[in-house]
Coordinates of C-alpha atoms in Angstrom, one line a residue:
M1 CA 73.3 -20.8 125.9
K2 CA 70.1 -19.1 124.7
S3 CA 66.8 -20.8 124.0
A4 CA 63.4 -19.8 122.8
V5 CA 60.2 -21.7 122.4
E6 CA 57.5 -21.5 119.8
T7 CA 54.1 -23.1 120.4
L8 CA 53.1 -24.9 117.2
S9 CA 50.0 -26.5 118.8
P10 CA 48.7 -27.2 122.3
T11 CA 50.8 -30.4 122.2
R12 CA 53.8 -29.6 120.0
A13 CA 56.6 -27.0 120.6
K14 CA 59.6 -25.8 118.6
L15 CA 62.8 -25.0 120.5
T16 CA 65.5 -22.7 119.0
V17 CA 68.8 -23.1 120.8
E18 CA 72.0 -21.2 120.4
V19 CA 75.2 -22.5 121.9
P20 CA 78.2 -20.1 122.0
F21 CA 81.5 -21.6 120.7
E22 CA 83.1 -21.2 124.1
E23 CA 80.5 -23.6 125.6
L24 CA 81.5 -26.2 123.0
K25 CA 85.1 -26.1 124.3
P26 CA 84.7 -29.0 126.9
S27 CA 83.0 -31.2 124.3
L28 CA 85.7 -30.3 121.7
D29 CA 88.5 -31.2 124.2
A30 CA 86.7 -34.5 125.0
A31 CA 86.4 -35.2 121.2
Y32 CA 90.2 -34.7 120.7
Q33 CA 90.9 -37.1 123.7
K34 CA 88.5 -39.7 122.3
I35 CA 90.0 -39.6 118.8
A36 CA 93.5 -39.6 120.1
K37 CA 92.9 -43.0 121.7
Q38 CA 91.5 -44.4 118.5
I39 CA 94.2 -43.6 116.0
N40 CA 97.9 -44.6 115.5
V41 CA 100.3 -41.8 114.5
P42 CA 104.0 -42.6 114.1
G43 CA 106.1 -40.8 116.7
F44 CA 103.2 -40.5 119.2
R45 CA 101.9 -42.8 121.9
R46 CA 98.2 -43.8 121.6
G47 CA 96.1 -41.2 123.4
K48 CA 98.9 -38.6 123.3
V49 CA 98.4 -37.3 119.7
P50 CA 98.2 -33.5 119.8
P51 CA 95.1 -31.7 118.5
Q52 CA 96.9 -30.1 115.6
V53 CA 98.2 -33.5 114.4
I54 CA 94.7 -34.9 114.6
D55 CA 93.4 -32.0 112.5
R56 CA 96.0 -32.8 109.8
Q57 CA 95.5 -36.6 110.0
I58 CA 91.7 -36.8 110.0
G59 CA 90.4 -33.3 109.6
R60 CA 89.0 -30.6 112.0
G61 CA 85.5 -31.3 110.7
V62 CA 85.4 -34.8 112.2
V63 CA 86.4 -33.4 115.6
L64 CA 83.8 -30.7 115.4
D65 CA 81.1 -33.3 114.4
E66 CA 82.1 -35.4 117.4
A67 CA 81.8 -32.4 119.7
V68 CA 78.4 -31.4 118.4
N69 CA 77.1 -35.0 118.9
D70 CA 78.2 -34.7 122.5
V71 CA 76.8 -31.3 123.3
L72 CA 73.6 -31.3 121.4
P73 CA 71.6 -33.8 123.6
K74 CA 72.8 -31.9 126.7
A75 CA 71.8 -28.5 125.3
Y76 CA 68.4 -29.9 124.2
V77 CA 67.7 -31.2 127.8
E78 CA 68.8 -27.9 129.3
A79 CA 66.5 -26.0 126.9
L80 CA 63.6 -28.2 127.9
Q81 CA 64.2 -27.4 131.6
E82 CA 64.6 -23.7 130.9
N83 CA 61.2 -23.5 129.2
N84 CA 59.4 -25.9 131.5
L85 CA 58.6 -28.4 128.8
T86 CA 57.9 -32.1 129.3
P87 CA 58.7 -34.1 126.1
L88 CA 56.5 -37.0 125.1
A89 CA 58.6 -38.4 122.3
Q90 CA 61.9 -38.2 120.6
P91 CA 62.5 -34.7 119.0
D92 CA 63.0 -33.8 115.4
I93 CA 66.3 -32.0 115.5
E94 CA 67.8 -29.9 112.8
V95 CA 71.2 -28.1 113.0
T96 CA 70.5 -24.7 111.4
K97 CA 74.0 -23.2 111.8
F98 CA 77.4 -24.5 112.8
E99 CA 80.7 -22.9 112.0
D100 CA 84.1 -23.3 113.5
N101 CA 84.7 -20.6 116.1
D102 CA 81.2 -19.3 115.7
G103 CA 79.0 -21.5 117.8
L104 CA 76.0 -23.9 117.2
E105 CA 72.4 -23.2 116.4
F106 CA 69.7 -25.9 116.2
T107 CA 65.9 -26.4 116.3
A108 CA 64.0 -29.2 118.0
E109 CA 60.4 -29.9 117.4
V110 CA 58.8 -32.3 119.9
D111 CA 55.4 -33.4 121.3
V112 CA 55.0 -32.0 124.8
K113 CA 52.7 -32.6 127.7
P114 CA 49.5 -30.5 127.2
E115 CA 48.5 -27.8 129.6
F116 CA 45.0 -27.8 131.0
E117 CA 43.1 -26.6 134.0
L118 CA 42.5 -29.4 136.5
P119 CA 38.8 -29.6 137.4
A120 CA 37.6 -30.2 141.0
Y121 CA 37.8 -33.9 141.6
D122 CA 36.2 -34.2 145.1
G123 CA 32.7 -35.7 145.5
L124 CA 32.4 -37.1 142.0
E125 CA 29.2 -39.1 141.3
A126 CA 28.8 -42.1 139.1
S127 CA 26.5 -45.1 138.6
V128 CA 27.0 -48.7 137.7
E129 CA 24.7 -51.7 136.9
D130 CA 23.3 -53.8 139.7
L131 CA 25.2 -56.7 141.1
A132 CA 23.1 -59.8 140.3
V133 CA 23.8 -63.5 140.6
T134 CA 20.9 -65.5 139.4
D135 CA 19.9 -69.1 140.0
E136 CA 20.7 -69.7 136.3
D137 CA 24.3 -68.4 136.9
V138 CA 24.7 -70.9 139.8
A139 CA 23.2 -73.8 137.9
E140 CA 25.6 -73.1 135.0
Q141 CA 28.6 -73.3 137.3
V142 CA 27.3 -76.4 139.0
D143 CA 26.7 -78.0 135.6
A144 CA 30.2 -77.2 134.5
L145 CA 31.5 -79.0 137.6
R146 CA 29.2 -82.0 136.7
E147 CA 30.9 -82.2 133.3
R148 CA 34.3 -82.4 134.9
F149 CA 33.1 -85.5 136.8
G150 CA 31.2 -87.0 133.8
T151 CA 32.1 -90.2 132.1
L152 CA 32.2 -91.1 128.4
S153 CA 30.9 -94.3 126.9
D154 CA 30.9 -95.4 123.2
V155 CA 27.5 -95.4 121.4
E156 CA 26.5 -97.1 118.2
R157 CA 24.6 -94.2 116.6
P158 CA 25.4 -91.0 114.6
A159 CA 26.9 -88.1 116.6
K160 CA 24.7 -85.3 117.9
D161 CA 25.2 -82.0 119.7
G162 CA 26.8 -82.6 123.1
D163 CA 28.5 -85.9 122.1
F164 CA 32.3 -86.3 122.1
V165 CA 33.9 -87.7 119.0
V166 CA 37.4 -88.9 118.3
I167 CA 38.4 -87.7 114.9
D168 CA 41.1 -87.6 112.3
L169 CA 41.1 -84.3 110.3
V170 CA 43.2 -83.0 107.3
A171 CA 42.9 -79.9 105.3
T172 CA 44.1 -79.8 101.7
K173 CA 44.5 -77.1 99.0
D174 CA 44.6 -78.2 95.4
G175 CA 45.2 -81.7 96.5
E176 CA 48.2 -80.8 98.8
T177 CA 48.0 -81.2 102.6
V178 CA 48.1 -77.8 104.3
D179 CA 51.0 -77.4 106.6
G180 CA 49.9 -77.7 110.2
A181 CA 46.3 -78.6 109.3
E182 CA 46.4 -82.3 110.1
I183 CA 45.4 -84.0 113.4
S184 CA 44.8 -87.6 114.5
D185 CA 42.9 -89.2 117.4
F186 CA 41.6 -85.8 118.6
S187 CA 38.7 -85.7 121.1
Y188 CA 36.2 -83.0 120.3
K189 CA 32.8 -82.0 121.7
V190 CA 30.2 -81.6 119.0
G191 CA 28.7 -78.2 119.0
S192 CA 31.4 -76.5 121.0
G193 CA 32.5 -74.4 118.0
G194 CA 36.1 -74.5 119.2
M195 CA 37.8 -75.4 115.9
I196 CA 37.0 -74.5 112.3
E197 CA 33.8 -73.3 110.7
G198 CA 31.7 -76.0 109.3
L199 CA 33.1 -78.8 111.5
D200 CA 30.1 -79.1 113.9
E201 CA 27.6 -79.2 110.9
A202 CA 29.7 -82.0 109.3
L203 CA 29.9 -84.1 112.5
V204 CA 26.2 -84.0 113.4
G205 CA 24.7 -87.2 111.9
T206 CA 28.1 -88.9 111.2
A207 CA 28.7 -92.3 112.8
A208 CA 31.9 -94.0 113.8
G209 CA 33.9 -95.1 110.7
E210 CA 32.3 -92.5 108.4
E211 CA 34.0 -89.5 106.7
K212 CA 32.7 -86.1 105.7
I213 CA 34.3 -83.6 103.4
F214 CA 33.4 -79.9 103.5
T215 CA 34.9 -76.6 102.3
T216 CA 35.9 -73.9 104.8
Q217 CA 38.4 -71.0 105.2
L218 CA 41.5 -71.1 107.4
V219 CA 41.8 -68.4 110.0
S220 CA 45.6 -68.6 110.4
G221 CA 48.7 -69.6 108.5
D222 CA 49.8 -68.7 105.0
L223 CA 46.4 -69.6 103.5
V224 CA 44.3 -67.5 105.9
G225 CA 41.0 -66.5 104.3
Q226 CA 41.4 -69.0 101.5
D227 CA 39.0 -71.9 100.7
V228 CA 40.4 -75.3 101.6
E229 CA 38.9 -78.8 101.6
V230 CA 38.6 -80.5 104.9
A231 CA 38.2 -84.3 105.4
V232 CA 37.1 -85.4 108.8
K233 CA 36.8 -89.1 109.8
V234 CA 35.0 -90.1 113.0
G235 CA 36.7 -92.9 114.9
Q236 CA 34.4 -93.0 118.0
V237 CA 31.1 -91.4 119.1
Q238 CA 30.9 -91.1 122.8
E239 CA 28.0 -90.0 125.0
Q240 CA 28.7 -88.2 128.2
E241 CA 27.0 -89.4 131.4
L242 CA 26.7 -86.9 134.1
P243 CA 26.5 -87.7 137.9
E244 CA 23.2 -87.1 139.7
L245 CA 22.8 -83.7 141.3
D246 CA 22.7 -84.8 144.9
D247 CA 24.6 -84.7 148.2
E248 CA 26.9 -87.6 147.1
F249 CA 28.0 -85.5 144.1
A250 CA 28.7 -82.5 146.3
Q251 CA 30.9 -84.7 148.5
D252 CA 32.8 -86.2 145.5
A253 CA 33.3 -82.8 143.8
S254 CA 33.9 -80.5 146.7
E255 CA 34.6 -80.2 150.4
F256 CA 30.9 -79.8 151.2
D257 CA 28.5 -82.4 152.6
T258 CA 25.4 -81.3 150.9
L259 CA 24.4 -80.0 147.5
D260 CA 22.8 -76.9 149.1
E261 CA 26.2 -76.0 150.7
L262 CA 27.9 -76.4 147.4
R263 CA 25.4 -74.2 145.7
D264 CA 25.8 -71.6 148.4
D265 CA 29.5 -71.6 148.0
V266 CA 29.2 -71.2 144.2
R267 CA 26.8 -68.3 144.7
E268 CA 29.3 -66.6 147.1
R269 CA 32.2 -67.0 144.7
L270 CA 30.1 -65.7 141.8
T271 CA 29.1 -62.7 144.0
R272 CA 32.7 -61.9 144.9
G273 CA 33.6 -62.0 141.2
K274 CA 30.7 -59.8 140.2
R275 CA 31.6 -57.4 143.0
L276 CA 35.1 -57.1 141.6
E277 CA 33.7 -56.5 138.1
Q278 CA 31.3 -53.9 139.6
A279 CA 34.3 -52.2 141.3
A280 CA 36.2 -52.1 138.0
A281 CA 33.2 -50.6 136.3
A282 CA 32.9 -48.0 139.2
R283 CA 36.5 -46.9 138.7
D284 CA 35.9 -46.5 135.0
A285 CA 32.7 -44.6 135.7
V286 CA 34.3 -42.2 138.2
L287 CA 37.2 -41.5 135.8
E288 CA 34.8 -41.0 132.9
A289 CA 32.8 -38.5 135.1
L290 CA 35.9 -36.5 135.6
L291 CA 37.0 -36.7 132.0
E292 CA 33.6 -35.1 131.0
K293 CA 34.5 -32.0 133.1
V294 CA 37.7 -31.2 131.1
E295 CA 39.0 -30.8 127.6
I296 CA 42.6 -32.1 127.2
P297 CA 44.5 -31.6 123.9
L298 CA 46.0 -34.9 122.8
P299 CA 49.2 -35.4 120.9
E300 CA 48.2 -37.2 117.7
S301 CA 51.5 -39.2 117.7
M302 CA 50.6 -40.7 121.0
V303 CA 47.1 -41.6 119.9
T304 CA 48.4 -43.1 116.7
E305 CA 51.0 -45.2 118.5
E306 CA 48.4 -46.5 121.0
L307 CA 46.0 -47.3 118.2
D308 CA 48.6 -49.3 116.4
A309 CA 49.6 -51.1 119.5
R310 CA 46.0 -52.1 120.4
R311 CA 45.3 -53.2 116.8
G312 CA 48.4 -55.3 116.9
N313 CA 47.5 -56.9 120.3
L314 CA 44.0 -57.7 119.1
E315 CA 45.3 -59.3 115.9
Q316 CA 47.8 -61.4 117.8
Q317 CA 45.1 -62.6 120.3
L318 CA 42.7 -63.4 117.4
A319 CA 45.4 -65.4 115.6
M320 CA 46.2 -67.4 118.8
A321 CA 42.5 -68.1 119.1
G322 CA 42.2 -69.2 115.4
M323 CA 39.9 -66.3 114.5
T324 CA 40.0 -63.6 111.8
L325 CA 39.1 -60.0 112.4
D326 CA 36.1 -60.4 110.1
K327 CA 34.8 -63.2 112.2
Y328 CA 35.4 -61.3 115.4
L329 CA 33.5 -58.3 114.0
E330 CA 30.7 -60.6 112.9
D331 CA 30.4 -62.1 116.4
E332 CA 30.5 -58.6 117.9
K333 CA 27.9 -57.4 115.4
Q334 CA 30.2 -54.5 114.4
T335 CA 31.1 -53.0 111.1
Q336 CA 34.8 -52.2 110.4
E337 CA 33.9 -48.5 110.6
E338 CA 32.1 -49.0 114.0
F339 CA 35.1 -51.0 115.3
E340 CA 37.6 -48.3 114.3
A341 CA 35.5 -45.5 115.8
D342 CA 35.0 -47.3 119.0
L343 CA 38.7 -48.2 119.3
E344 CA 39.7 -44.6 118.7
R345 CA 37.3 -43.3 121.3
R346 CA 38.6 -45.7 123.9
V347 CA 42.2 -44.9 123.0
R348 CA 41.6 -41.1 123.2
D349 CA 39.9 -41.6 126.6
A350 CA 42.8 -43.7 127.8
V351 CA 45.4 -41.2 126.8
A352 CA 43.5 -38.3 128.3
A353 CA 43.1 -40.3 131.5
Q354 CA 46.8 -40.7 131.8
F355 CA 47.4 -36.9 131.6
L356 CA 44.6 -36.3 134.0
L357 CA 45.8 -38.8 136.6
D358 CA 49.4 -37.6 136.2
E359 CA 48.2 -34.1 137.0
I360 CA 46.4 -35.2 140.1
A361 CA 49.4 -37.2 141.3
D362 CA 51.6 -34.1 140.8
K363 CA 49.2 -31.8 142.7
E364 CA 48.8 -34.3 145.6
E365 CA 52.6 -34.8 145.6
M366 CA 52.2 -38.6 145.4
G367 CA 55.4 -40.5 145.8
V368 CA 56.4 -44.2 145.4
D369 CA 58.6 -46.0 147.9
Q370 CA 60.8 -49.0 147.1
G371 CA 58.4 -51.5 148.7
E372 CA 55.5 -50.3 146.4
L373 CA 57.7 -50.5 143.4
T374 CA 58.9 -54.0 144.2
Q375 CA 55.3 -55.2 144.8
H376 CA 54.2 -53.6 141.6
M377 CA 56.9 -55.3 139.6
I378 CA 56.1 -58.7 141.2
R379 CA 52.5 -58.3 140.4
R380 CA 53.2 -57.3 136.8
A381 CA 55.5 -60.3 136.4
Q382 CA 52.8 -62.6 137.7
Q383 CA 50.2 -61.2 135.3
S384 CA 52.5 -61.7 132.3
G385 CA 53.6 -65.2 133.5
Q386 CA 57.3 -64.2 133.8
D387 CA 59.8 -65.0 136.4
P388 CA 59.8 -62.0 138.8
Q389 CA 63.6 -61.6 138.9
E390 CA 63.9 -61.8 135.2
F391 CA 61.1 -59.2 134.9
V392 CA 62.8 -56.9 137.3
N393 CA 66.2 -57.2 135.6
H394 CA 64.6 -56.4 132.2
M395 CA 62.8 -53.3 133.6
F396 CA 66.1 -51.9 135.0
E397 CA 68.2 -52.9 131.9
H398 CA 65.8 -51.2 129.5
N399 CA 65.1 -48.1 131.8
H400 CA 61.4 -48.9 132.2
V401 CA 61.4 -48.3 135.9
P402 CA 60.2 -44.6 135.5
D403 CA 57.2 -46.0 133.5
L404 CA 56.4 -48.4 136.3
V405 CA 56.6 -45.6 138.9
Q406 CA 54.2 -43.5 136.8
E407 CA 51.8 -46.5 136.7
I408 CA 51.8 -46.7 140.5
R409 CA 51.2 -42.9 140.8
R410 CA 48.3 -43.1 138.4
G411 CA 46.9 -46.0 140.5
K412 CA 47.1 -43.9 143.6
A413 CA 45.5 -40.9 141.9
L414 CA 42.6 -43.1 140.7
Q415 CA 42.2 -44.6 144.2
L416 CA 41.9 -41.0 145.6
L417 CA 39.2 -40.2 143.0
V418 CA 37.2 -43.4 143.8
E419 CA 37.4 -43.1 147.5
G420 CA 36.1 -39.5 147.3
A421 CA 33.3 -40.4 145.0
T422 CA 29.8 -41.6 145.5
V423 CA 28.9 -44.6 143.2
K424 CA 25.4 -46.1 143.2
D425 CA 23.9 -49.1 141.5
G426 CA 20.7 -49.1 139.5
A427 CA 18.6 -49.5 142.6
G428 CA 20.3 -46.5 144.2
N429 CA 22.4 -48.4 146.7
V430 CA 25.9 -46.9 147.4
I431 CA 28.6 -49.3 146.3
E432 CA 31.2 -50.3 148.9
L433 CA 34.6 -49.7 147.4
K434 CA 37.0 -48.5 150.1
N435 CA 37.0 -51.8 152.0
L436 CA 36.8 -54.2 149.0
Q437 CA 39.4 -56.9 149.2
A438 CA 41.4 -58.5 146.4
D439 CA 39.2 -61.7 146.5
G440 CA 36.0 -59.7 146.2
S441 CA 35.0 -59.9 149.9
I442 CA 34.3 -56.8 152.0
G443 CA 36.8 -56.2 154.8
E444 CA 36.7 -54.3 158.0
P445 CA 37.0 -50.5 157.7
A446 CA 40.7 -49.5 157.9
E447 CA 42.0 -47.4 160.7
E448 CA 42.7 -43.8 159.7
S449 CA 46.5 -44.2 160.1
E450 CA 46.6 -47.4 157.9
P451 CA 47.2 -47.1 154.2
V452 CA 44.3 -48.3 152.0
E453 CA 45.4 -50.9 149.5
E454 CA 46.2 -49.3 146.1
S455 CA 43.8 -49.7 143.2
E456 CA 45.2 -50.1 139.7
A457 CA 44.3 -47.7 137.0
P458 CA 42.3 -49.4 134.3
A459 CA 44.0 -50.4 131.0
E460 CA 41.3 -48.7 129.1
A461 CA 39.6 -45.6 130.4

């Protein structure tokens, strides 16, 4: 077999492959055997039909096509290996010549892993925002806890922000009830903004037994974006009474004896959470610092595929939250053009980061053992809310294990970058990352011989 490669772009190659007819012989013999088992010919047992009889019965061309279908994938893989190409997608294959007794020629165009010079990645420097937990942050968490222990009592007055109301609600279009847009005896906090636009404004000033009608637009279903008429009737108006902020409340709501101890615990938990957020920001900042030192050609097909996937995920999440993309952009104070530009930038950074981390993992000869793979699959199953065994079975059945192995290797490469970097906050303090625990606490320094817990590569670079 002969093969030659033509570079169409830094991320796309064209292979031209020639397979002599003698190398087709094993596939041709296998094709005859396969067809012999599938046909019935009087005078011959199934599977024992001679090749010349098969040629007369179904034609030599059918056998040749079967042989080509068998040999072509093998020849393609062999040509990739001969030319040291790593494919990133399925190839576009075209048979350019195939004649009986004269061999096979075909071309294969495919996106390939780009080549680039790996920059020095030791001693990177990056900065992140200060870790700050304010008294207001603590008070907000304590107030949320108070609300969980609050009680509701009926009041004989119109509803106002912060009240709870029990409502019946129905949306209609041209006099017909909208499918799935009718609820009864639903408890709702006025001002929470958790349902449909215009509801909070309609409820403020409405007393028990009164009904308000307003026009709004649905954010999901067949009538998304269309005007509908909503009738909401208030059955009850309830005022929430919160417990006093004192030691008795701390004892009822927690394992602590005093309010000060409860507040200290809340502050510590918030600090740990902020520390994890800061560590994630540090990993992103270190990776970004390295990305700025290298230009990596990106296959446009990969970029387009990832863009489509992220758009689809966002639309699904918005639909589940009962929000349109327009409303999301309005809340984010972004135009459609700004959103698309920001999304494409993040996708290109993420794709480039994959190539960069893969290259580091290869250079450092990072491997993955069975224990690491098992733990990674269990963690992924937990994150997606799936049964671990079902998740593992699915990964093996659909040949996704190599992708999981690559995720682990990228995580190790990123961990190497971060541990070798210096990351400071706004005040110039060095951020502790190496001994950061999964709960946000700072552990004891690990012994030199002990492996440091793996850090995951961020979903978005």
